[in-house]
Amino acid sequence: MKQTIYPRLNETVYSERLESGLTVLVSQRPGYRKAYAFFAVNYGGMDYEYRLDGTPERSPEGVAHFLEHKLFDMPEGNVLQSLSAKGASVNAFTGSSMTAYHFECAEHFFPNLRTLLTFVTTPYFTQQSVAKEQGIIAQEIRMIADRPGWRVYYNLLQTLYQKHPLRTSVAGSEASIARITPAVLRQCHSAFYRPENMILCVAGDVDPEQVAAIARMVVQSAKGSAAGRLEIQEPPTAAEPSTITQSMPIASPTFLAGFKFSPAADDLLRQSLVGDLAGDLLCGASSPLYQQLYREGLIDRGFGVSFEAQPGAAFLVLGGDSPDPERVARAVLEEGERLRREGIPEETFRRTLRSCYGSRVGALDSFEHTCVQLARSHFQGCDYLRFPELYDQLTKEEVLAFLSEAMQPERMACSVLTPLEQTTEKEPQLS
Amino acid sequence: MEEMKRVCLMPGVFLTCGQTKKFKRSHWYLGLSVPLTSKYASLNALLPRVLRQGTADLPDSQAIEARLEELFGGSVEAVVTKRGELQWLGFRASFLDEALVPKDCPILDEAARLLGDLLLRPATRNGRLRSDYVEREKQHLMDDIQRSVNDKAYYAMQQALERICVGEAYRVSRYGTLAEARKTSVGRLTRQYRQLLSSAAVELYYSGSASPERVERAWREALRGLPRARALTEGHTDWLIQPRNVRRFSQTMDLSQARLVMGFRTLCTLNSPHYPALLAANALLGGGAASRLFTTVREQLSLCYAIHSTLDRHKGILLIQAGVANDKLERTEEEILHQLLQLQQGAFDDAELSSAIRSVSSQYRRLSDSQLLQADYWLSQTAAELRISPDELADKLEAVTREQVVQALNRLALDSIYTLSAPVQEEVNQA
C-alpha cells in the first residue's frame, strides 16, 4: 500500500485501489484500543433518478435509505446481532449523496470487517422482509417529521432549490416507500454498490495490509451496468416565494437561512474551507454581527453557520432559535454587503483562519468525522488531509469574492418554524 | 489504558488527570457540585452562563471568543448536568494539544488561566455580577427550559421522570423550572455565586499530553485565591424507593408519532455489588441492536423504529422508551411487558446473554479512546465516591452469571407508564 505522511497533522494514511476498483484508506492511529471501519457508497437520497445504459431511470424516493436498512439482512439472519455479539457497535446512515455502514470495536476487528464487507455487498431481499421494513421506516418517517431540526432544514432545501433532488427527503414518504419491492432494491444495489463507486476507510491501530487483504478477498468486481448521476440544471436563484413558514409544537420560533452558490468546478475541498471561513467571518461567534444580535436577544448560543456541498449544490446555511427570524436574516444579508464594501481587517482574518484551522485539526480525533471527510473528499476527487496547505494559500480577497457571489437577496431562502399550541394533560390514574 | 491520577489541590478541590499523547485536543472540565433542589436549581444553572459572558480581563463575550480563536479554535461551554440528586455546574473546554501548536503559544497555561478567570474573576459592576449579562442569560435559560418540548423523546422522558419522582429531588430538571428561573435576580445570583465559591466541592479534569505535574501547577496557579469555607456542602441521592402501585400518566400534543415511557425502580445504583448484573440485564432487555426489545418489538413485530432502555446509574431508575403509532401504544406496552416477563423467567439463551454483556463491556474497554466519555465516566465515579476503572468494571461485567442477571431483572419494579400522543380525532358524520 502507498504510505502518505501528513507531518503537520501527525497523521499517516495507507491507500490502495484494489483490482476490483475499491479504494481502501487506512488512517493509522497508534495507542488506540478501538478500531473503526467505514464502508461507503457514492449514492444517497438524491439519487432516486439516475442514468443506466444511457437511459434515465426513476426509482421510488427513499430507496437508498431503504437499501441501507435492508442490507443488514442475510440469509442466515440479521448481522446487527452477530456484529453486536462480537463486541462491535454498528450503525449506518444515508445522506443526500452517500450511504455508509460503519462499526467500531476493541476486539475481533478483522472478523467484524469481513462481516461488514460481506453484508454490504450481498443483496438479500424477500417480499416478507421488505413488507416488515415498510412498517419500521414508516415509523422512522413519522419520528423525523416531529423533529423541528429536520423539518426546518428540509423546508429550507425546498425553497432554496427549484429542481435539485436535494428537495426530496432522504427517507422518502410513506407513499413512496410503499412502492419499493425486492426487484427495485436489487436493481439499485447492482447499479450503485459497485467497488469503483465505493470506499473503505479504516481508522485505528491496525495492520493496513491485513485490511487490504480482507477487502481483496471479499469484494469482487461488479457485473452489469453502472449507474450515472444525472446532470442537474439548477437555476442560480432560490425558488419563489423564498420564505417558507410552518407551525409545529415547539417552544419558540426557529429558522434557517440559506445562500446559494455555484459548486466549484475543480477544487471542492478548497471551496468548503473558504465557505466555512466566510461563514465565521460573516456571523461566527466572534463576529461583530453575532455579538450585536446576541446582545439584542435576537439569537442565542445555539445560533450557527456552516457551508454545505453536495453534487450540483453548494450553500451557506445559518440559523437557530430567534424571536424575529426575518430581522436576523436581513441583518446577515446587510453584513455581507458591509464586508464587501469595507473589507475584512487583517487581524480578524488571521485570527479566524487560525481558529478554523485548529477546529479542523481537532476534529480528526473523531474516527467517524475523519472517515466521513476522507470518503467525501475521495468521491469529490480530493485528498482531505491536505487542508493545512490549502489554508496557507487562502486570502481575504478569495473570501470576499466568495461572499460577493451569493450574498444577494435573490440567492437567499428562509425557512421558519413557529410554535403551535402546547400540551394538555389528563388526570393520573392508578392501575 | 492511561493511568488516571487524582489529587487534592486544596480543601474540597480535586483534580482528575490523565496523560495521553494520542489525541489532537486536550479536554478540560471545571465544575462545582451541589445538592439538586427545586429552590436553587435555576439559580445555579444560570451561574455558569453568566460567568461565561466576561472576565475582568476579557470583559465581554466578543473578547472571550477572540481569545479562543487565538488559541487555535479552543472551545469553552457553560455546562450543567444532573448526576443523581447532585447538580454539577461549570465549564467544559477543549483546546488543540500542545504538540500541534507553535512552541511560542503556551496553550496549557492559557487554557487553565482562562477557566480560572471565568470562575474567579468575572466581569462585575459595583461589586456585583453585571445586570445586563444576568438579564440576558436569564432569558436564554428560560428559553432553554421551554425548548425542552422540541425534542419529543427527551421531553417525554423528562415529563415521565417528573411524575415518577414526585416528592423526590430527582424530579427537578438540571435547569430547574420556569417559575424559579423567572425569580432569579442579579442580587440573588451574586450572593449564590459567593456562597458556592466558598462552599461547593470543586472537580477539575484534564486529559491531554501534558504531565500531571504541569497540569497540577497550571490549575493551582489558575485557582489561586479560591476561597474555601471550613464546611463544604455535601449531597447524596435517595435511591432505595419501592413503588406501591403502577401509576399512569398521559399527555396529548399535535404529533405524528406517540411516545411511550415506562419507568422501573431497580433498587440498585453504581455503588451496589449488583450493579454489573443490572448493566447486563439492561443490555439484554433494551440496551442495543441485539437486545430483546429491539429484536422483537421492532424487528419481528414492526411496531416501532426506536425502542431502548436506559439506566440512571445514580438514581437507580430504568426507563424503557419507544416511539410508536398512536393506535399501537397498548400493543407495544403489552409486548414490552411480555418480553420482560420472559426474561425474568430466564427464557433467554446463553448466546443472547453473552452478546448483551459483550456489547456493554466492550464499550467500557474502548472508553479511554474518547475524552468526553472518559471524563463523564470519571466524574460519575467521583459523584458516587468510587474509583473503579472502566477495565475493572468490564471485568466484573464479564464475570456476571445468568442467575445474577435473572435476579436483577426480577428486582425491576414497574413504577409508572407515561404516554405522549396525538389527540384522538373524533369522527363526525355529516348526514
Coordinates of N, CA, C and O in Angstrom, one line a residue, chain B residues 230-313:
Chain B
R230 N -14.9 26.3 55.9 CA -14.5 25.1 56.7 C -15.4 23.9 56.3 O -14.9 22.8 56.1
A231 N -16.7 24.2 56.3 CA -17.6 23.1 56.0 C -18.1 23.2 54.5 O -18.6 24.2 54.1
L232 N -17.9 22.1 53.8 CA -18.3 22.1 52.4 C -19.7 21.4 52.3 O -20.0 20.6 53.1
T233 N -20.5 21.9 51.3 CA -21.8 21.3 51.1 C -21.7 19.9 50.6 O -20.9 19.7 49.6
E234 N -22.4 19.0 51.1 CA -22.4 17.7 50.6 C -23.8 17.2 50.2 O -24.8 17.7 50.8
G235 N -23.9 16.4 49.2 CA -25.3 15.9 48.9 C -25.3 14.4 48.7 O -24.2 13.8 48.6
H236 N -26.4 13.8 48.7 CA -26.5 12.4 48.4 C -27.8 12.1 47.6 O -28.7 12.9 47.5
T237 N -27.9 10.9 47.0 CA -29.0 10.6 46.2 C -29.9 9.5 46.9 O -29.3 8.5 47.3
D238 N -31.2 9.8 47.0 CA -32.1 8.9 47.6 C -32.5 7.9 46.5 O -33.2 8.2 45.6
W239 N -32.2 6.6 46.7 CA -32.5 5.7 45.6 C -33.2 4.4 46.0 O -33.8 3.7 45.2
L240 N -33.4 4.2 47.3 CA -34.0 3.0 47.8 C -35.5 3.2 47.9 O -36.0 3.3 48.9
I241 N -36.1 3.2 46.7 CA -37.6 3.5 46.7 C -38.3 2.4 46.0 O -38.0 2.0 44.9
Q242 N -39.3 1.9 46.7 CA -40.1 0.8 46.2 C -41.5 1.3 45.8 O -42.2 1.9 46.6
P243 N -41.9 1.1 44.5 CA -43.2 1.7 44.1 C -44.3 0.8 44.7 O -44.2 -0.4 44.9
R244 N -45.5 1.5 45.0 CA -46.6 0.7 45.6 C -47.6 0.3 44.5 O -48.0 -0.8 44.4
N245 N -48.0 1.3 43.7 CA -48.9 0.9 42.6 C -48.3 1.4 41.3 O -47.5 2.3 41.3
V246 N -48.8 0.8 40.2 CA -48.3 1.4 38.9 C -49.2 2.6 38.6 O -50.4 2.5 38.6
R247 N -48.5 3.7 38.3 CA -49.3 4.9 38.0 C -49.3 5.1 36.5 O -48.3 4.8 35.8
R248 N -50.3 5.7 36.0 CA -50.4 6.0 34.6 C -50.6 7.5 34.3 O -51.4 8.2 35.0
F249 N -49.8 8.1 33.4 CA -49.9 9.5 33.1 C -50.0 9.6 31.6 O -49.3 8.8 30.8
S250 N -50.8 10.6 31.1 CA -50.8 10.8 29.6 C -50.9 12.2 29.3 O -51.6 13.0 30.0
Q251 N -50.3 12.6 28.3 CA -50.4 14.0 27.7 C -50.7 13.9 26.2 O -50.3 12.9 25.6
T252 N -51.3 14.9 25.7 CA -51.5 14.9 24.3 C -50.8 16.2 23.6 O -50.6 17.2 24.3
M253 N -50.5 16.0 22.4 CA -49.7 17.0 21.7 C -49.9 16.7 20.2 O -50.2 15.6 19.8
D254 N -49.9 17.7 19.4 CA -50.1 17.5 17.9 C -48.8 16.9 17.3 O -47.9 17.5 16.9
L255 N -48.8 15.5 17.3 CA -47.6 14.8 16.9 C -47.9 13.8 15.8 O -49.0 13.3 15.7
S256 N -46.9 13.4 15.0 CA -47.1 12.4 14.0 C -46.9 11.0 14.7 O -47.5 10.0 14.3
Q257 N -46.1 11.0 15.8 CA -45.8 9.7 16.4 C -46.0 9.8 17.9 O -45.6 10.8 18.5
A258 N -46.5 8.8 18.6 CA -46.7 8.8 20.0 C -45.4 8.3 20.7 O -44.6 7.6 20.1
R259 N -45.2 8.7 22.0 CA -44.1 8.3 22.7 C -44.6 7.5 24.0 O -45.5 8.0 24.6
L260 N -43.9 6.4 24.2 CA -44.3 5.6 25.4 C -43.1 5.5 26.3 O -42.0 5.2 25.8
V261 N -43.2 5.9 27.6 CA -42.1 5.7 28.5 C -42.6 4.9 29.7 O -43.6 5.2 30.3
M262 N -41.8 3.8 30.0 CA -42.2 3.0 31.2 C -41.0 3.1 32.2 O -39.9 2.8 31.8
G263 N -41.3 3.5 33.4 CA -40.3 3.7 34.4 C -40.3 2.6 35.5 O -41.3 2.3 36.0
F264 N -39.1 2.1 35.7 CA -38.9 1.0 36.7 C -37.9 1.4 37.8 O -36.9 2.1 37.5
R265 N -38.2 1.0 39.0 CA -37.2 1.2 40.0 C -36.3 -0.1 40.0 O -36.9 -1.2 40.0
T266 N -35.0 0.1 40.2 CA -34.1 -1.1 40.1 C -33.6 -1.5 41.5 O -33.0 -2.5 41.6
L267 N -33.7 -0.6 42.5 CA -33.2 -0.8 43.8 C -31.7 -1.1 43.7 O -31.1 -1.9 44.5
C268 N -31.0 -0.4 42.8 CA -29.6 -0.7 42.6 C -28.9 0.5 41.9 O -29.5 1.1 41.0
T269 N -27.7 1.0 42.4 CA -27.0 2.0 41.8 C -25.6 1.6 41.5 O -25.2 0.4 41.9
L270 N -24.8 2.5 41.0 CA -23.4 2.0 40.7 C -22.6 1.7 41.9 O -21.5 1.1 41.8
N271 N -23.1 2.1 43.1 CA -22.4 1.7 44.3 C -22.7 0.3 44.8 O -22.0 -0.3 45.6
S272 N -23.7 -0.3 44.2 CA -24.2 -1.6 44.6 C -23.3 -2.7 44.0 O -22.9 -2.7 42.9
P273 N -23.2 -3.8 44.8 CA -22.4 -5.0 44.2 C -23.2 -5.6 43.1 O -22.6 -6.4 42.3
H274 N -24.6 -5.3 43.0 CA -25.4 -5.9 41.9 C -25.3 -5.1 40.6 O -25.9 -5.5 39.6
Y275 N -24.6 -4.0 40.7 CA -24.6 -3.1 39.5 C -24.2 -3.7 38.2 O -24.8 -3.6 37.2
P276 N -23.1 -4.5 38.2 CA -22.7 -5.1 36.9 C -23.8 -6.0 36.3 O -24.1 -6.0 35.1
A277 N -24.5 -6.7 37.2 CA -25.6 -7.6 36.8 C -26.8 -6.7 36.2 O -27.4 -7.1 35.2
L278 N -27.0 -5.6 36.8 CA -28.1 -4.7 36.3 C -27.7 -4.2 34.9 O -28.5 -4.1 34.0
L279 N -26.4 -3.8 34.8 CA -25.9 -3.3 33.4 C -26.2 -4.4 32.4 O -26.7 -4.1 31.3
A280 N -25.9 -5.6 32.7 CA -26.1 -6.8 31.8 C -27.6 -6.9 31.5 O -28.0 -7.2 30.4
A281 N -28.4 -6.8 32.6 CA -29.8 -7.0 32.4 C -30.4 -5.9 31.5 O -31.2 -6.2 30.6
N282 N -29.9 -4.7 31.7 CA -30.4 -3.6 30.8 C -30.0 -3.8 29.4 O -30.8 -3.6 28.5
A283 N -28.8 -4.3 29.2 CA -28.3 -4.6 27.8 C -29.2 -5.7 27.1 O -29.5 -5.6 26.0
L284 N -29.5 -6.7 27.9 CA -30.2 -7.8 27.4 C -31.6 -7.4 27.1 O -32.2 -7.7 26.0
L285 N -32.2 -6.5 27.9 CA -33.6 -6.1 27.7 C -33.7 -5.1 26.5 O -34.5 -5.3 25.6
G286 N -33.0 -4.0 26.6 CA -33.2 -2.9 25.6 C -32.0 -2.0 25.4 O -32.2 -0.9 25.0
G287 N -30.8 -2.6 25.6 CA -29.6 -1.7 25.5 C -29.0 -1.5 24.1 O -28.2 -0.7 24.0
G288 N -29.5 -2.2 23.1 CA -28.9 -2.0 21.8 C -29.6 -2.8 20.8 O -30.6 -3.4 21.0
A289 N -28.9 -2.9 19.6 CA -29.5 -3.6 18.4 C -29.7 -5.1 18.6 O -30.4 -5.7 17.9
A290 N -28.9 -5.7 19.6 CA -29.1 -7.1 19.8 C -30.0 -7.4 20.9 O -30.2 -8.5 21.3
S291 N -30.6 -6.4 21.5 CA -31.4 -6.6 22.7 C -32.8 -7.2 22.4 O -33.2 -7.2 21.3
R292 N -33.4 -7.7 23.4 CA -34.7 -8.4 23.3 C -35.8 -7.4 22.7 O -36.5 -7.8 21.8
L293 N -35.8 -6.2 23.3 CA -36.9 -5.3 22.8 C -36.7 -4.9 21.3 O -37.6 -4.8 20.5
F294 N -35.4 -4.7 21.0 CA -35.1 -4.3 19.6 C -35.5 -5.4 18.6 O -36.1 -5.2 17.6
T295 N -35.0 -6.6 19.0 CA -35.2 -7.7 18.0 C -36.7 -8.2 17.9 O -37.1 -8.7 16.9
T296 N -37.4 -8.0 19.0 CA -38.8 -8.4 18.9 C -39.8 -7.3 18.6 O -40.4 -7.3 17.5
V297 N -39.8 -6.3 19.4 CA -40.8 -5.2 19.2 C -40.6 -4.4 17.9 O -41.5 -4.1 17.2
R298 N -39.3 -4.2 17.6 CA -39.0 -3.5 16.3 C -38.9 -4.5 15.1 O -39.6 -4.5 14.2
E299 N -37.9 -5.4 15.3 CA -37.5 -6.2 14.1 C -38.6 -7.3 13.7 O -38.9 -7.5 12.6
Q300 N -39.2 -8.0 14.8 CA -40.1 -9.0 14.4 C -41.5 -8.4 14.2 O -42.3 -8.8 13.3
L301 N -41.9 -7.5 15.1 CA -43.3 -7.0 15.0 C -43.5 -5.7 14.3 O -44.7 -5.3 14.1
S302 N -42.4 -5.0 13.9 CA -42.5 -3.8 13.2 C -43.3 -2.7 13.9 O -44.0 -1.9 13.3
L303 N -43.3 -2.7 15.3 CA -44.2 -1.8 16.0 C -43.6 -0.4 16.1 O -44.3 0.5 16.4
C304 N -42.3 -0.3 15.9 CA -41.7 1.0 16.1 C -40.3 1.0 15.4 O -39.9 0.0 14.9
Y305 N -39.8 2.2 15.3 CA -38.4 2.4 14.8 C -37.4 2.5 15.9 O -36.4 1.8 15.9
A306 N -37.8 3.3 16.9 CA -36.8 3.5 18.1 C -37.4 2.8 19.3 O -38.6 3.1 19.7
I307 N -36.6 2.0 19.9 CA -37.0 1.4 21.2 C -35.7 1.1 22.0 O -34.8 0.5 21.4
H308 N -35.7 1.5 23.2 CA -34.5 1.2 24.0 C -34.8 1.4 25.5 O -35.7 2.0 25.9
S309 N -33.9 0.8 26.3 CA -34.0 1.1 27.7 C -32.7 1.7 28.2 O -31.6 1.5 27.6
T310 N -32.8 2.7 29.1 CA -31.7 3.4 29.6 C -31.7 3.3 31.2 O -32.8 3.2 31.8
L311 N -30.5 3.5 31.7 CA -30.4 3.3 33.2 C -29.8 4.6 33.7 O -28.8 5.1 33.2
D312 N -30.4 5.1 34.8 CA -29.7 6.2 35.5 C -28.9 5.5 36.7 O -29.5 5.0 37.6
R313 N -27.6 5.5 36.5 CA -26.7 4.8 37.4 C -26.7 5.3 38.8 O -26.3 4.6 39.7

